[in-house]
């Protein structure tokens, strides 16, 4: 991608290093739009290909050009009827003893994304970026129509001016403000999560989980905590429901090992069973307690997160 646009007959100039400078920000934008880290990376790669072919420096800076292309790519990818969601968006909570049911297809779910692929390195931007890539917020965004989603992300998350968004979308400032107003009205409220990771809480959670100490584990949960396990639509609400299910489950995760990682600006844990990759667990934390546990039963996420497929004690390091 280091070729000059001039070599292709155009007046612009774009190098691979210039494109890479925008990768994290663009991936974060596409992830919020699409709800899948894999699809977000595909969208960014397609954006770079189009930029390499079409960028014309005489028509403006590279960054808005890239966002214009990325928006177009994402809107094209969102033409299908499928809306990604979390289990809590698909139906009422299960009761202890209810069967898991049949797994749903992968495109039904909001999937996690590694922190390093979407979070900026600038501490001044980190807090806002974390909140806007949380699983709950990204799932809420999926309830908006695609163009509403794009306008809300650009205006409220990335803090673009209305005139900049209007130029990007090829519309008027009045239209952008109208779309933004409707998007804000439709966006479901999302419970806040703790800004800082409570290392003591996380250590206690890991210890209780690996020992399969149900009493200790449940004591770390908020009374209204949720637990879900994509790709199953089954989910639980409430500490007592979780206690009942775990106590009756014949300790299926006893002997499991957990490795720290980070996903969606939140603490996450790679779960290994019998020494093999099993699931990626994303925790939501609020008020010093775990408010949500989402266990993604897909070992295919491990390479995406830079995690090995088998467990070794040397892996017990924070990421």
CSV table of C-alpha atoms in Angstrom, one decimal:
chain,number,residue,atom,x,y,z
A,1,UNK,CA,0.0,0.0,0.0
A,2,UNK,CA,3.0,2.3,-0.2
A,3,UNK,CA,2.4,3.2,-3.8
A,4,UNK,CA,1.8,6.8,-4.7
A,5,UNK,CA,-1.6,7.8,-6.0
A,6,UNK,CA,0.3,9.8,-8.7
A,7,UNK,CA,1.7,6.5,-10.0
A,8,UNK,CA,-1.9,5.5,-10.7
A,9,UNK,CA,-2.7,8.7,-12.6
A,10,UNK,CA,-4.1,10.7,-9.6
A,11,UNK,CA,-2.7,13.8,-7.9
A,12,UNK,CA,-2.9,12.4,-4.3
A,13,UNK,CA,-0.3,10.7,-2.1
A,14,UNK,CA,-1.0,8.1,0.6
A,15,UNK,CA,1.4,5.7,2.2
A,16,UNK,CA,0.7,2.6,4.2
A,17,UNK,CA,2.2,4.3,7.3
A,18,UNK,CA,-0.3,7.1,7.0
A,19,UNK,CA,-3.2,4.7,6.8
A,20,UNK,CA,-1.9,2.7,9.8
A,21,UNK,CA,-1.9,5.8,11.9
A,22,UNK,CA,-5.7,5.8,11.7
A,23,UNK,CA,-6.2,2.1,12.2
A,24,UNK,CA,-7.3,2.0,15.9
A,25,UNK,CA,-9.7,4.9,15.6
A,26,UNK,CA,-11.2,3.5,12.5
A,27,UNK,CA,-11.5,0.0,14.0
A,28,UNK,CA,-13.3,1.5,17.0
A,29,UNK,CA,-15.7,3.4,14.8
A,30,UNK,CA,-16.4,0.3,12.6
A,31,UNK,CA,-16.8,-1.9,15.7
A,32,UNK,CA,-19.4,0.4,17.2
A,33,UNK,CA,-21.2,0.4,13.8
A,34,UNK,CA,-21.1,-3.4,13.2
A,35,UNK,CA,-20.9,-5.0,16.6
A,36,UNK,CA,-18.2,-7.5,15.6
A,37,UNK,CA,-14.4,-7.1,15.9
A,38,UNK,CA,-13.9,-9.5,12.9
A,39,UNK,CA,-16.2,-7.5,10.7
A,40,UNK,CA,-14.7,-4.2,11.9
A,41,UNK,CA,-11.3,-5.3,10.8
A,42,UNK,CA,-12.6,-6.4,7.5
A,43,UNK,CA,-14.3,-3.0,7.1
A,44,UNK,CA,-11.1,-1.1,7.9
A,45,UNK,CA,-9.1,-3.2,5.5
A,46,UNK,CA,-11.6,-2.4,2.7
A,47,UNK,CA,-11.5,1.2,3.7
A,48,UNK,CA,-7.7,1.2,3.3
A,49,UNK,CA,-7.9,-0.5,-0.1
A,50,UNK,CA,-10.4,2.1,-1.3
A,51,UNK,CA,-8.3,5.0,0.1
A,52,UNK,CA,-5.2,3.7,-1.5
A,53,UNK,CA,-7.1,3.6,-4.9
A,54,UNK,CA,-9.0,6.9,-4.6
A,55,UNK,CA,-7.4,9.4,-2.1
A,56,UNK,CA,-6.8,12.8,-3.6
A,57,UNK,CA,-4.9,15.1,-1.3
A,58,UNK,CA,-6.1,18.1,-3.2
A,59,UNK,CA,-9.6,17.5,-2.0
A,60,UNK,CA,-8.9,17.6,1.7
A,61,UNK,CA,-7.1,15.8,4.7
A,62,UNK,CA,-6.8,12.1,4.9
A,63,UNK,CA,-8.8,11.5,8.1
A,64,UNK,CA,-12.2,12.7,7.0
A,65,UNK,CA,-11.7,10.9,3.7
A,66,UNK,CA,-11.1,7.7,5.6
A,67,UNK,CA,-14.1,8.1,7.8
A,68,UNK,CA,-16.3,8.8,4.7
A,69,UNK,CA,-15.1,5.6,3.1
A,70,UNK,CA,-15.5,3.6,6.4
A,71,UNK,CA,-19.0,4.9,6.8
A,72,UNK,CA,-19.9,3.8,3.2
A,73,UNK,CA,-18.3,0.4,3.8
A,74,UNK,CA,-20.2,-0.1,7.1
A,75,UNK,CA,-23.5,1.0,5.6
A,76,UNK,CA,-23.1,-1.5,2.8
A,77,UNK,CA,-22.3,-4.2,5.3
A,78,UNK,CA,-25.5,-3.3,7.3
A,79,UNK,CA,-27.9,-3.7,4.4
A,80,UNK,CA,-29.1,-7.1,5.7
A,81,UNK,CA,-32.0,-7.5,8.1
A,82,UNK,CA,-29.9,-9.0,10.9
A,83,UNK,CA,-29.4,-6.9,14.0
A,84,UNK,CA,-26.7,-8.1,16.4
A,85,UNK,CA,-27.7,-8.2,20.0
A,86,UNK,CA,-27.0,-9.6,23.4
A,87,UNK,CA,-29.0,-12.4,25.0
A,88,UNK,CA,-30.8,-9.9,27.2
A,89,UNK,CA,-32.1,-8.2,24.1
A,90,UNK,CA,-33.6,-11.4,22.7
A,91,UNK,CA,-36.1,-12.4,25.3
A,92,UNK,CA,-36.9,-12.7,29.0
A,93,UNK,CA,-34.5,-14.2,31.6
A,94,UNK,CA,-34.5,-18.0,31.9
A,95,UNK,CA,-35.5,-19.7,35.1
A,96,UNK,CA,-33.1,-22.0,36.9
A,97,UNK,CA,-33.6,-25.5,35.3
A,98,UNK,CA,-34.6,-24.1,31.9
A,99,UNK,CA,-32.7,-25.8,29.0
A,100,UNK,CA,-30.1,-23.8,27.0
A,101,UNK,CA,-32.0,-24.3,23.8
A,102,UNK,CA,-30.4,-24.3,20.3
A,103,UNK,CA,-27.4,-22.1,19.6
A,104,UNK,CA,-28.0,-19.1,17.4
A,105,UNK,CA,-25.9,-18.2,14.3
A,106,UNK,CA,-22.8,-16.1,14.8
A,107,UNK,CA,-24.3,-13.1,13.1
A,108,UNK,CA,-26.9,-12.8,15.8
A,109,UNK,CA,-24.5,-11.6,18.5
A,110,UNK,CA,-22.5,-8.6,19.5
A,111,UNK,CA,-19.0,-10.0,19.8
A,112,UNK,CA,-16.1,-8.8,22.0
A,113,UNK,CA,-13.1,-7.0,20.7
A,114,UNK,CA,-9.6,-6.7,22.1
A,115,UNK,CA,-8.8,-3.5,23.9
A,116,UNK,CA,-5.7,-2.9,21.9
A,117,UNK,CA,-7.6,-2.9,18.6
A,118,UNK,CA,-10.0,-0.1,19.5
A,119,UNK,CA,-8.8,1.9,22.5
A,120,UNK,CA,-6.5,5.0,22.0
A,121,UNK,CA,-3.1,5.2,23.7
A,122,UNK,CA,-3.8,8.8,24.8
A,123,UNK,CA,-5.0,8.7,28.5
A,124,UNK,CA,-7.1,11.8,27.9
A,125,UNK,CA,-9.2,10.0,25.4
A,126,UNK,CA,-9.3,6.6,27.1
A,127,UNK,CA,-12.2,7.1,29.5
A,128,UNK,CA,-14.7,8.1,26.8
A,129,UNK,CA,-13.5,5.4,24.4
A,130,UNK,CA,-13.9,2.7,27.1
A,131,UNK,CA,-17.5,3.7,27.8
A,132,UNK,CA,-18.4,3.7,24.1
A,133,UNK,CA,-17.1,0.2,23.3
A,134,UNK,CA,-18.7,-1.6,26.3
A,135,UNK,CA,-20.8,-4.5,25.3
A,136,UNK,CA,-24.0,-3.0,26.6
A,137,UNK,CA,-23.4,0.3,24.7
A,138,UNK,CA,-22.5,-1.4,21.5
A,139,UNK,CA,-25.6,-3.6,21.7
A,140,UNK,CA,-27.7,-0.4,22.4
A,141,UNK,CA,-26.2,1.1,19.2
A,142,UNK,CA,-27.4,-1.8,17.2
A,143,UNK,CA,-31.0,-0.8,17.9
A,144,UNK,CA,-30.5,2.3,15.8
A,145,UNK,CA,-30.9,2.5,12.1
A,146,UNK,CA,-27.5,2.4,10.4
A,147,UNK,CA,-27.4,6.1,9.4
A,148,UNK,CA,-28.7,7.1,12.9
A,149,UNK,CA,-25.9,5.0,14.3
A,150,UNK,CA,-23.2,6.6,12.2
A,151,UNK,CA,-24.4,10.2,13.0
A,152,UNK,CA,-24.6,9.5,16.8
A,153,UNK,CA,-21.2,7.9,16.9
A,154,UNK,CA,-19.6,10.7,14.9
A,155,UNK,CA,-21.3,13.5,16.9
A,156,UNK,CA,-21.6,12.1,20.5
A,157,UNK,CA,-18.7,9.7,20.7
A,158,UNK,CA,-16.1,11.1,18.3
A,159,UNK,CA,-17.3,14.7,18.8
A,160,UNK,CA,-17.4,15.8,15.2
A,161,UNK,CA,-19.1,19.1,14.4
A,162,UNK,CA,-22.5,18.9,12.7
A,163,UNK,CA,-21.0,20.6,9.6
A,164,UNK,CA,-18.3,17.9,9.4
A,165,UNK,CA,-20.8,15.1,9.7
A,166,UNK,CA,-23.0,16.7,7.1
A,167,UNK,CA,-20.1,16.9,4.7
A,168,UNK,CA,-19.2,13.3,5.3
A,169,UNK,CA,-22.8,12.1,4.9
A,170,UNK,CA,-23.5,14.3,1.9
A,171,UNK,CA,-26.4,16.0,3.5
A,172,UNK,CA,-27.3,19.2,5.4
A,173,UNK,CA,-26.6,20.3,8.9
A,174,UNK,CA,-30.3,20.5,9.6
A,175,UNK,CA,-30.7,16.9,8.5
A,176,UNK,CA,-27.8,15.8,10.7
A,177,UNK,CA,-29.3,17.5,13.7
A,178,UNK,CA,-32.6,15.9,13.0
A,179,UNK,CA,-31.1,12.4,12.7
A,180,UNK,CA,-29.1,12.9,15.8
A,181,UNK,CA,-32.2,13.9,17.8
A,182,UNK,CA,-34.1,10.8,16.7
A,183,UNK,CA,-31.0,8.6,17.4
A,184,UNK,CA,-30.7,10.0,20.9
A,185,UNK,CA,-34.4,9.4,21.6
A,186,UNK,CA,-34.2,5.8,20.4
A,187,UNK,CA,-30.9,4.8,22.1
A,188,UNK,CA,-31.7,2.7,25.2
A,189,UNK,CA,-30.2,3.8,28.5
A,190,UNK,CA,-27.1,1.8,29.5
A,191,UNK,CA,-26.1,1.4,33.2
A,192,UNK,CA,-22.7,2.9,33.9
A,193,UNK,CA,-19.7,0.7,34.7
A,194,UNK,CA,-16.7,1.5,36.9
A,195,UNK,CA,-14.0,3.5,35.2
A,196,UNK,CA,-11.1,1.8,37.0
A,197,UNK,CA,-10.6,-2.0,37.2
A,198,UNK,CA,-10.8,-3.2,40.8
A,199,UNK,CA,-7.8,-5.6,40.9
A,200,UNK,CA,-8.8,-7.0,44.3
A,201,UNK,CA,-12.3,-7.8,43.0
A,202,UNK,CA,-10.9,-9.4,39.9
A,203,UNK,CA,-8.3,-11.5,41.8
A,204,UNK,CA,-11.1,-12.7,44.2
A,205,UNK,CA,-13.3,-13.6,41.2
A,206,UNK,CA,-10.5,-15.6,39.5
A,207,UNK,CA,-9.7,-17.4,42.7
A,208,UNK,CA,-13.3,-18.3,43.4
A,209,UNK,CA,-14.0,-19.4,39.8
A,210,UNK,CA,-10.9,-21.7,39.6
A,211,UNK,CA,-11.8,-23.3,43.0
A,212,UNK,CA,-15.5,-23.5,41.9
A,213,UNK,CA,-16.4,-21.9,45.2
A,214,UNK,CA,-20.0,-21.0,44.5
A,215,UNK,CA,-20.6,-19.1,47.7
A,216,UNK,CA,-17.5,-16.9,47.2
A,217,UNK,CA,-18.2,-16.4,43.5
A,218,UNK,CA,-21.8,-15.3,44.0
A,219,UNK,CA,-20.8,-13.0,46.8
A,220,UNK,CA,-19.0,-10.9,44.2
A,221,UNK,CA,-22.1,-10.4,42.1
A,222,UNK,CA,-24.6,-7.5,42.3
A,223,UNK,CA,-28.1,-8.6,43.3
A,224,UNK,CA,-29.4,-7.9,39.8
A,225,UNK,CA,-26.3,-9.3,38.0
A,226,UNK,CA,-26.9,-11.0,34.6
A,227,UNK,CA,-25.2,-14.1,33.2
A,228,UNK,CA,-25.3,-15.1,29.6
A,229,UNK,CA,-23.5,-17.6,27.3
A,230,UNK,CA,-23.5,-16.8,23.6
A,231,UNK,CA,-24.3,-18.5,21.2
A,232,UNK,CA,-27.3,-19.5,23.4
A,233,UNK,CA,-30.2,-17.1,23.9
A,234,UNK,CA,-30.5,-18.4,27.5
A,235,UNK,CA,-29.6,-15.9,30.2
A,236,UNK,CA,-30.1,-15.3,33.9
A,237,UNK,CA,-30.9,-12.3,36.0
A,238,UNK,CA,-30.2,-12.0,39.7
A,239,UNK,CA,-27.6,-13.3,42.2
A,240,UNK,CA,-29.9,-16.0,43.6
A,241,UNK,CA,-30.8,-17.4,40.1
A,242,UNK,CA,-27.1,-17.6,39.4
A,243,UNK,CA,-26.4,-19.3,42.7
A,244,UNK,CA,-29.1,-21.9,42.1
A,245,UNK,CA,-27.8,-22.7,38.6
A,246,UNK,CA,-24.1,-22.9,39.7
A,247,UNK,CA,-24.9,-25.0,42.7
A,248,UNK,CA,-26.9,-27.5,40.7
A,249,UNK,CA,-24.5,-27.7,37.8
A,250,UNK,CA,-22.2,-30.5,39.2
A,251,UNK,CA,-19.2,-28.2,39.0
A,252,UNK,CA,-18.7,-28.3,35.2
A,253,UNK,CA,-15.9,-25.7,35.4
A,254,UNK,CA,-14.1,-27.1,38.4
A,255,UNK,CA,-10.4,-27.2,37.6
A,256,UNK,CA,-10.7,-24.6,34.9
A,257,UNK,CA,-7.9,-22.0,34.6
A,258,UNK,CA,-8.3,-18.3,33.8
A,259,UNK,CA,-5.9,-15.9,32.0
A,260,UNK,CA,-6.4,-12.1,32.2
A,261,UNK,CA,-7.0,-10.1,29.1
A,262,UNK,CA,-9.0,-7.1,28.2
A,263,UNK,CA,-12.1,-6.7,26.0
A,264,UNK,CA,-14.4,-3.7,25.2
A,265,UNK,CA,-12.7,-1.6,27.8
A,266,UNK,CA,-13.6,-4.1,30.5
A,267,UNK,CA,-11.8,-6.9,32.4
A,268,UNK,CA,-12.0,-10.2,30.5
A,269,UNK,CA,-10.8,-13.7,31.2
A,270,UNK,CA,-9.7,-16.5,28.9
A,271,UNK,CA,-11.1,-19.8,30.2
A,272,UNK,CA,-9.3,-23.0,29.7
A,273,UNK,CA,-10.8,-26.4,30.4
A,274,UNK,CA,-8.7,-29.5,30.5
A,275,UNK,CA,-5.8,-27.3,29.3
A,276,UNK,CA,-7.7,-26.3,26.1
A,277,UNK,CA,-9.2,-23.0,25.1
A,278,UNK,CA,-12.9,-23.0,26.0
A,279,UNK,CA,-14.5,-19.5,26.4
A,280,UNK,CA,-13.8,-15.8,26.7
A,281,UNK,CA,-15.5,-14.3,29.7
A,282,UNK,CA,-16.2,-10.5,29.7
A,283,UNK,CA,-17.1,-8.9,33.0
A,284,UNK,CA,-19.2,-5.8,33.6
A,285,UNK,CA,-18.4,-4.1,36.9
A,286,UNK,CA,-20.3,-1.4,38.7
A,287,UNK,CA,-20.3,-0.2,42.3
A,288,UNK,CA,-17.4,-2.5,43.2
A,289,UNK,CA,-19.4,-5.7,42.2
A,290,UNK,CA,-19.7,-7.8,39.1
A,291,UNK,CA,-22.9,-6.7,37.3
A,292,UNK,CA,-22.7,-8.9,34.2
A,293,UNK,CA,-20.9,-12.0,33.1
A,294,UNK,CA,-20.9,-12.8,29.4
A,295,UNK,CA,-19.2,-16.1,28.5
A,296,UNK,CA,-18.6,-16.4,24.8
A,297,UNK,CA,-18.4,-20.1,24.1
A,298,UNK,CA,-16.1,-19.8,21.1
A,299,UNK,CA,-12.4,-20.8,21.2
A,300,UNK,CA,-12.1,-19.1,17.8
A,301,UNK,CA,-11.8,-15.8,19.7
A,302,UNK,CA,-8.5,-16.8,21.3
A,303,UNK,CA,-6.2,-16.1,18.3
A,304,UNK,CA,-8.0,-12.8,17.7
A,305,UNK,CA,-7.1,-11.8,21.3
A,306,UNK,CA,-3.5,-13.0,20.9
A,307,UNK,CA,-4.2,-15.9,23.3
A,308,UNK,CA,-2.8,-19.4,23.0
A,309,UNK,CA,-5.1,-22.3,22.4
A,310,UNK,CA,-3.7,-24.3,25.3
A,311,UNK,CA,-2.9,-23.4,28.9
A,312,UNK,CA,0.4,-23.2,30.7
A,313,UNK,CA,1.3,-21.8,34.0
A,314,UNK,CA,3.7,-19.4,32.4
A,315,UNK,CA,0.6,-17.6,30.9
A,316,UNK,CA,-0.6,-16.3,34.2
A,317,UNK,CA,0.2,-12.7,33.5
A,318,UNK,CA,-2.0,-9.6,33.1
A,319,UNK,CA,-2.6,-8.3,29.6
